[in-house]
Amino acid sequence: MGDGETVDMKRNATHARGMSTTKTPTAKTRLVAVYCRCSTDEQAASGLGLESQRARCLAYVEALGLAGDGVEVRVFVDAGYSAGNVNRPALQELQALMSARRVSALVVAKVDRLSRRLRDLLALVDTMNARGVAFHCVSERIDTSTAMGRAMLSMLGTFAEFEREQVRERTRAAVAAKRARGLSHGFAPLGATSVQGRFEAVASEVAAVDLMIRRRAEGASLREIASELQAAGHQTKRGGQWRACTVDVVLRRVARDGKIAMVSDSRVGEVGA
């Protein structure tokens, strides 16, 4: 959800009477922004992690007295969004407010809630510095209003990106190991079907891949190959029509996985189109 939730940190007499203390934002009101994010749909649906982040950040804001007179605390939540990029509705809204110099401080529970890519993280920090926004991270005790805090943020951003790349490498290695053993991994590639956790050859699809490789080697264009596949009655993996871009995807997968010479082989675990 991209809308900010306004939180009143003061427990005044109105609150004591049980009435709402949510303030109506004005165009000139300065904000202390709390940003929360979780990456999976399951977490987003259940609220796991989000409420914990929110509670920790609000407690931090109150402990440090960041919300003074005339300052609102607003919570921004991106539920079900990855930290791999900055294309997130709540973060985009927050950036717009920072650009308008409406935000005095940004608080997150952990650095990776904001971004796992060092380039994106440093770009966000540059924006905050240029707009006079102090960045606070609860877990890592970072405060970019100090030189030490800025140095710590840069180092933690490097490690966050390192962790992200390690996950990618482990995933690629696991997929490669499954392919080598003929085990299925996600969707079955063109030329095979998954049966009880293993790939088994689909003769018609293997023939289609063979045709693509042979005709490409003979100099045929992608569009010509797509037309020939259609004329021969071959369908895509999803039962659709062949197009030049679809042929290109299949051939790139075969070339990437180094299986061009083995597509017709009975070792269906090595079919990689």
CSV table of C-alpha atoms in Angstrom, one decimal:
chain,number,residue,atom,x,y,z
A,1,MET,CA,0.0,0.0,0.0
A,2,GLY,CA,1.4,3.3,-1.0
A,3,ASP,CA,-0.6,5.7,1.2
A,4,GLY,CA,1.2,7.1,4.3
A,5,GLU,CA,-0.3,6.5,7.7
A,6,THR,CA,-0.1,9.5,10.0
A,7,VAL,CA,0.8,8.8,13.6
A,8,ASP,CA,0.5,11.3,16.4
A,9,MET,CA,3.3,10.7,18.9
A,10,LYS,CA,1.8,12.9,21.6
A,11,ARG,CA,-0.6,11.5,24.2
A,12,ASN,CA,-2.6,14.6,24.8
A,13,ALA,CA,-5.9,15.2,26.6
A,14,THR,CA,-7.9,14.4,23.5
A,15,HIS,CA,-6.2,11.0,23.4
A,16,ALA,CA,-7.0,10.4,27.0
A,17,ARG,CA,-10.7,10.8,26.3
A,18,GLY,CA,-10.4,8.1,23.7
A,19,MET,CA,-10.8,10.3,20.6
A,20,SER,CA,-8.8,10.0,17.4
A,21,THR,CA,-5.4,11.8,17.5
A,22,THR,CA,-4.7,11.5,13.8
A,23,LYS,CA,-3.8,14.9,12.4
A,24,THR,CA,-4.8,16.2,9.0
A,25,PRO,CA,-1.6,16.8,7.0
A,26,THR,CA,-1.1,20.4,5.7
A,27,ALA,CA,1.0,21.4,2.7
A,28,LYS,CA,3.8,22.9,5.0
A,29,THR,CA,3.9,20.3,7.7
A,30,ARG,CA,7.3,18.6,8.1
A,31,LEU,CA,7.3,14.9,8.4
A,32,VAL,CA,9.3,12.2,10.1
A,33,ALA,CA,8.9,9.2,7.7
A,34,VAL,CA,8.9,5.6,8.9
A,35,TYR,CA,9.4,3.2,6.0
A,36,CYS,CA,8.5,-0.5,6.2
A,37,ARG,CA,8.8,-3.2,3.6
A,38,CYS,CA,8.3,-6.9,3.2
A,39,SER,CA,9.1,-8.9,0.0
A,40,THR,CA,6.7,-11.8,-0.1
A,41,ASP,CA,3.0,-11.9,-0.8
A,42,GLU,CA,2.6,-14.3,2.1
A,43,GLN,CA,4.2,-11.8,4.5
A,44,ALA,CA,2.1,-9.0,3.1
A,45,ALA,CA,-1.1,-10.9,3.6
A,46,SER,CA,-0.3,-12.0,7.1
A,47,GLY,CA,1.4,-8.8,8.2
A,48,LEU,CA,4.4,-10.8,9.5
A,49,GLY,CA,7.3,-8.5,9.8
A,50,LEU,CA,5.5,-5.3,8.9
A,51,GLU,CA,4.0,-4.7,12.4
A,52,SER,CA,7.3,-5.5,14.0
A,53,GLN,CA,9.1,-3.0,11.8
A,54,ARG,CA,6.5,-0.3,12.5
A,55,ALA,CA,6.6,-0.8,16.2
A,56,ARG,CA,10.4,-0.7,16.5
A,57,CYS,CA,10.6,2.4,14.3
A,58,LEU,CA,7.9,4.3,16.2
A,59,ALA,CA,9.6,3.4,19.5
A,60,TYR,CA,12.9,4.7,18.1
A,61,VAL,CA,11.3,8.0,17.0
A,62,GLU,CA,9.7,8.5,20.4
A,63,ALA,CA,12.9,7.6,22.3
A,64,LEU,CA,15.0,10.1,20.3
A,65,GLY,CA,12.4,12.7,20.3
A,66,LEU,CA,12.5,13.1,16.5
A,67,ALA,CA,8.8,14.3,16.3
A,68,GLY,CA,8.8,17.7,17.9
A,69,ASP,CA,6.1,20.4,17.8
A,70,GLY,CA,4.5,20.7,14.4
A,71,VAL,CA,6.2,17.5,13.1
A,72,GLU,CA,4.1,14.5,11.9
A,73,VAL,CA,5.2,10.9,12.0
A,74,ARG,CA,3.9,9.1,8.9
A,75,VAL,CA,4.3,5.4,8.1
A,76,PHE,CA,4.9,4.3,4.5
A,77,VAL,CA,4.5,0.6,3.8
A,78,ASP,CA,5.4,-1.4,0.7
A,79,ALA,CA,3.9,-4.9,1.3
A,80,GLY,CA,5.0,-7.6,-1.1
A,81,TYR,CA,7.8,-5.6,-2.9
A,82,SER,CA,11.4,-6.7,-3.4
A,83,ALA,CA,14.3,-4.5,-2.4
A,84,GLY,CA,16.0,-5.2,-5.8
A,85,ASN,CA,14.8,-1.9,-7.2
A,86,VAL,CA,13.1,1.3,-6.1
A,87,ASN,CA,9.9,0.9,-8.2
A,88,ARG,CA,7.7,0.7,-5.1
A,89,PRO,CA,4.6,2.9,-4.6
A,90,ALA,CA,5.2,3.9,-1.0
A,91,LEU,CA,8.8,4.6,-1.7
A,92,GLN,CA,8.0,6.7,-4.7
A,93,GLU,CA,5.5,8.7,-2.7
A,94,LEU,CA,8.2,9.2,0.0
A,95,GLN,CA,10.8,10.3,-2.6
A,96,ALA,CA,8.3,12.9,-3.9
A,97,LEU,CA,7.8,14.3,-0.4
A,98,MET,CA,11.6,14.4,0.1
A,99,SER,CA,12.0,16.3,-3.2
A,100,ALA,CA,9.5,18.8,-1.9
A,101,ARG,CA,11.5,19.1,1.3
A,102,ARG,CA,8.6,17.9,3.4
A,103,VAL,CA,10.6,15.2,5.2
A,104,SER,CA,13.0,16.0,8.1
A,105,ALA,CA,14.0,12.4,8.9
A,106,LEU,CA,13.6,8.9,7.5
A,107,VAL,CA,13.6,5.9,9.9
A,108,VAL,CA,13.8,2.2,8.9
A,109,ALA,CA,14.2,-1.0,11.0
A,110,LYS,CA,17.1,-2.3,8.8
A,111,VAL,CA,19.0,-1.0,5.9
A,112,ASP,CA,17.9,-3.7,3.6
A,113,ARG,CA,14.2,-2.7,4.2
A,114,LEU,CA,15.1,0.4,2.0
A,115,SER,CA,17.3,-1.3,-0.6
A,116,ARG,CA,19.6,-4.3,-1.1
A,117,ARG,CA,21.4,-2.7,-4.1
A,118,LEU,CA,24.3,-0.4,-3.1
A,119,ARG,CA,23.8,1.9,-6.1
A,120,ASP,CA,20.1,2.5,-5.3
A,121,LEU,CA,20.9,2.9,-1.6
A,122,LEU,CA,23.6,5.5,-2.2
A,123,ALA,CA,21.4,7.3,-4.6
A,124,LEU,CA,18.6,7.5,-2.0
A,125,VAL,CA,21.1,8.7,0.6
A,126,ASP,CA,22.4,11.4,-1.8
A,127,THR,CA,18.8,12.6,-2.3
A,128,MET,CA,18.3,12.7,1.5
A,129,ASN,CA,21.5,14.6,2.0
A,130,ALA,CA,20.6,17.1,-0.7
A,131,ARG,CA,17.1,17.6,0.8
A,132,GLY,CA,18.3,17.9,4.4
A,133,VAL,CA,16.8,14.5,5.4
A,134,ALA,CA,18.5,12.7,8.3
A,135,PHE,CA,18.5,8.9,7.8
A,136,HIS,CA,18.1,6.6,10.8
A,137,CYS,CA,18.4,2.8,11.0
A,138,VAL,CA,17.2,1.2,14.1
A,139,SER,CA,19.0,-2.2,14.0
A,140,GLU,CA,22.3,-0.9,12.8
A,141,ARG,CA,22.1,2.4,14.9
A,142,ILE,CA,22.9,4.5,11.9
A,143,ASP,CA,22.4,8.3,11.9
A,144,THR,CA,23.6,10.0,8.7
A,145,SER,CA,23.7,13.4,10.3
A,146,THR,CA,27.2,12.2,11.5
A,147,ALA,CA,30.2,11.3,9.4
A,148,MET,CA,30.5,7.9,11.2
A,149,GLY,CA,26.9,7.2,10.4
A,150,ARG,CA,27.4,7.9,6.7
A,151,ALA,CA,30.5,5.6,6.6
A,152,MET,CA,28.6,2.8,8.3
A,153,LEU,CA,25.7,3.1,5.9
A,154,SER,CA,28.0,2.7,2.9
A,155,MET,CA,29.6,-0.4,4.4
A,156,LEU,CA,26.3,-2.0,5.3
A,157,GLY,CA,25.0,-1.2,1.8
A,158,THR,CA,28.0,-3.1,0.4
A,159,PHE,CA,27.2,-6.1,2.5
A,160,ALA,CA,23.5,-6.0,1.6
A,161,GLU,CA,24.4,-6.1,-2.1
A,162,PHE,CA,27.0,-8.9,-1.4
A,163,GLU,CA,24.3,-11.0,0.4
A,164,ARG,CA,21.9,-10.5,-2.6
A,165,GLU,CA,24.5,-11.6,-5.1
A,166,GLN,CA,25.3,-14.7,-2.9
A,167,VAL,CA,21.6,-15.7,-3.0
A,168,ARG,CA,21.7,-15.4,-6.8
A,169,GLU,CA,24.8,-17.5,-7.0
A,170,ARG,CA,23.4,-20.2,-4.7
A,171,THR,CA,20.2,-20.3,-6.7
A,172,ARG,CA,22.1,-20.7,-10.0
A,173,ALA,CA,24.3,-23.4,-8.6
A,174,ALA,CA,21.3,-25.3,-7.3
A,175,VAL,CA,19.5,-25.1,-10.6
A,176,ALA,CA,22.7,-26.2,-12.5
A,177,ALA,CA,23.1,-29.2,-10.1
A,178,LYS,CA,19.5,-30.3,-10.7
A,179,ARG,CA,19.9,-30.0,-14.5
A,180,ALA,CA,23.0,-32.1,-14.4
A,181,ARG,CA,21.1,-34.8,-12.5
A,182,GLY,CA,18.1,-34.6,-14.8
A,183,LEU,CA,15.9,-33.2,-12.0
A,184,SER,CA,13.1,-30.7,-12.7
A,185,HIS,CA,13.6,-27.1,-11.5
A,186,GLY,CA,10.7,-24.8,-11.8
A,187,PHE,CA,9.0,-25.0,-15.2
A,188,ALA,CA,9.9,-27.7,-17.6
A,189,PRO,CA,11.9,-26.3,-20.6
A,190,LEU,CA,10.8,-26.8,-24.2
A,191,GLY,CA,11.7,-30.4,-25.1
A,192,ALA,CA,10.9,-31.9,-21.7
A,193,THR,CA,8.1,-32.4,-19.2
A,194,SER,CA,8.4,-32.9,-15.4
A,195,VAL,CA,7.4,-36.3,-14.1
A,196,GLN,CA,7.8,-37.1,-10.4
A,197,GLY,CA,10.6,-34.6,-10.0
A,198,ARG,CA,12.5,-35.5,-13.2
A,199,PHE,CA,12.5,-34.3,-16.8
A,200,GLU,CA,11.3,-36.7,-19.5
A,201,ALA,CA,11.7,-36.0,-23.2
A,202,VAL,CA,8.7,-34.7,-25.3
A,203,ALA,CA,9.6,-35.9,-28.8
A,204,SER,CA,7.6,-33.2,-30.6
A,205,GLU,CA,9.2,-30.4,-28.6
A,206,VAL,CA,12.7,-31.8,-29.1
A,207,ALA,CA,12.0,-31.9,-32.8
A,208,ALA,CA,11.0,-28.3,-32.7
A,209,VAL,CA,14.2,-27.3,-30.9
A,210,ASP,CA,16.2,-29.4,-33.4
A,211,LEU,CA,14.6,-27.5,-36.2
A,212,MET,CA,15.4,-24.1,-34.7
A,213,ILE,CA,19.0,-25.0,-34.1
A,214,ARG,CA,19.5,-26.5,-37.6
A,215,ARG,CA,17.8,-23.7,-39.5
A,216,ARG,CA,19.6,-21.0,-37.5
A,217,ALA,CA,22.9,-22.6,-38.3
A,218,GLU,CA,21.9,-22.6,-42.0
A,219,GLY,CA,21.4,-18.8,-41.8
A,220,ALA,CA,17.6,-18.6,-41.5
A,221,SER,CA,16.2,-15.5,-39.8
A,222,LEU,CA,14.2,-15.8,-36.6
A,223,ARG,CA,11.0,-14.8,-38.5
A,224,GLU,CA,11.6,-17.5,-41.1
A,225,ILE,CA,12.1,-20.1,-38.4
A,226,ALA,CA,8.9,-19.1,-36.6
A,227,SER,CA,7.0,-19.4,-39.9
A,228,GLU,CA,8.4,-22.9,-40.5
A,229,LEU,CA,7.5,-24.0,-37.0
A,230,GLN,CA,4.0,-22.8,-37.5
A,231,ALA,CA,3.8,-24.6,-40.9
A,232,ALA,CA,5.1,-27.8,-39.4
A,233,GLY,CA,2.4,-27.7,-36.7
A,234,HIS,CA,4.7,-27.1,-33.7
A,235,GLN,CA,3.3,-25.1,-30.8
A,236,THR,CA,5.1,-23.1,-28.1
A,237,LYS,CA,5.4,-24.6,-24.6
A,238,ARG,CA,2.1,-22.8,-23.7
A,239,GLY,CA,0.4,-23.8,-26.8
A,240,GLY,CA,0.7,-20.5,-28.6
A,241,GLN,CA,2.0,-19.4,-32.0
A,242,TRP,CA,5.6,-19.0,-32.7
A,243,ARG,CA,7.1,-15.5,-33.2
A,244,ALA,CA,10.6,-14.3,-33.9
A,245,CYS,CA,11.0,-13.2,-30.3
A,246,THR,CA,9.9,-16.6,-28.9
A,247,VAL,CA,12.4,-18.4,-31.2
A,248,ASP,CA,15.1,-16.1,-30.0
A,249,VAL,CA,14.3,-16.8,-26.3
A,250,VAL,CA,14.6,-20.6,-26.9
A,251,LEU,CA,17.8,-20.3,-28.8
A,252,ARG,CA,19.4,-18.0,-26.2
A,253,ARG,CA,18.5,-20.5,-23.4
A,254,VAL,CA,20.1,-23.4,-25.4
A,255,ALA,CA,23.2,-21.3,-26.0
A,256,ARG,CA,23.4,-20.1,-22.5
A,257,ASP,CA,23.2,-23.5,-21.0
A,258,GLY,CA,25.7,-25.0,-23.4
A,259,LYS,CA,23.4,-27.7,-24.7
A,260,ILE,CA,23.3,-27.1,-28.4
A,261,ALA,CA,24.9,-30.4,-29.3
A,262,MET,CA,22.8,-32.4,-26.9
A,263,VAL,CA,19.2,-31.2,-27.5
A,264,SER,CA,18.4,-34.4,-29.4
A,265,ASP,CA,20.2,-36.6,-26.8
A,266,SER,CA,18.2,-38.9,-24.6
A,267,ARG,CA,19.7,-37.2,-21.6
A,268,VAL,CA,16.6,-35.0,-21.1
A,269,GLY,CA,18.0,-33.4,-18.0
A,270,GLU,CA,20.3,-31.5,-20.3
A,271,VAL,CA,17.5,-30.1,-22.4
A,272,GLY,CA,17.7,-26.4,-21.7
A,273,ALA,CA,15.5,-24.6,-24.2
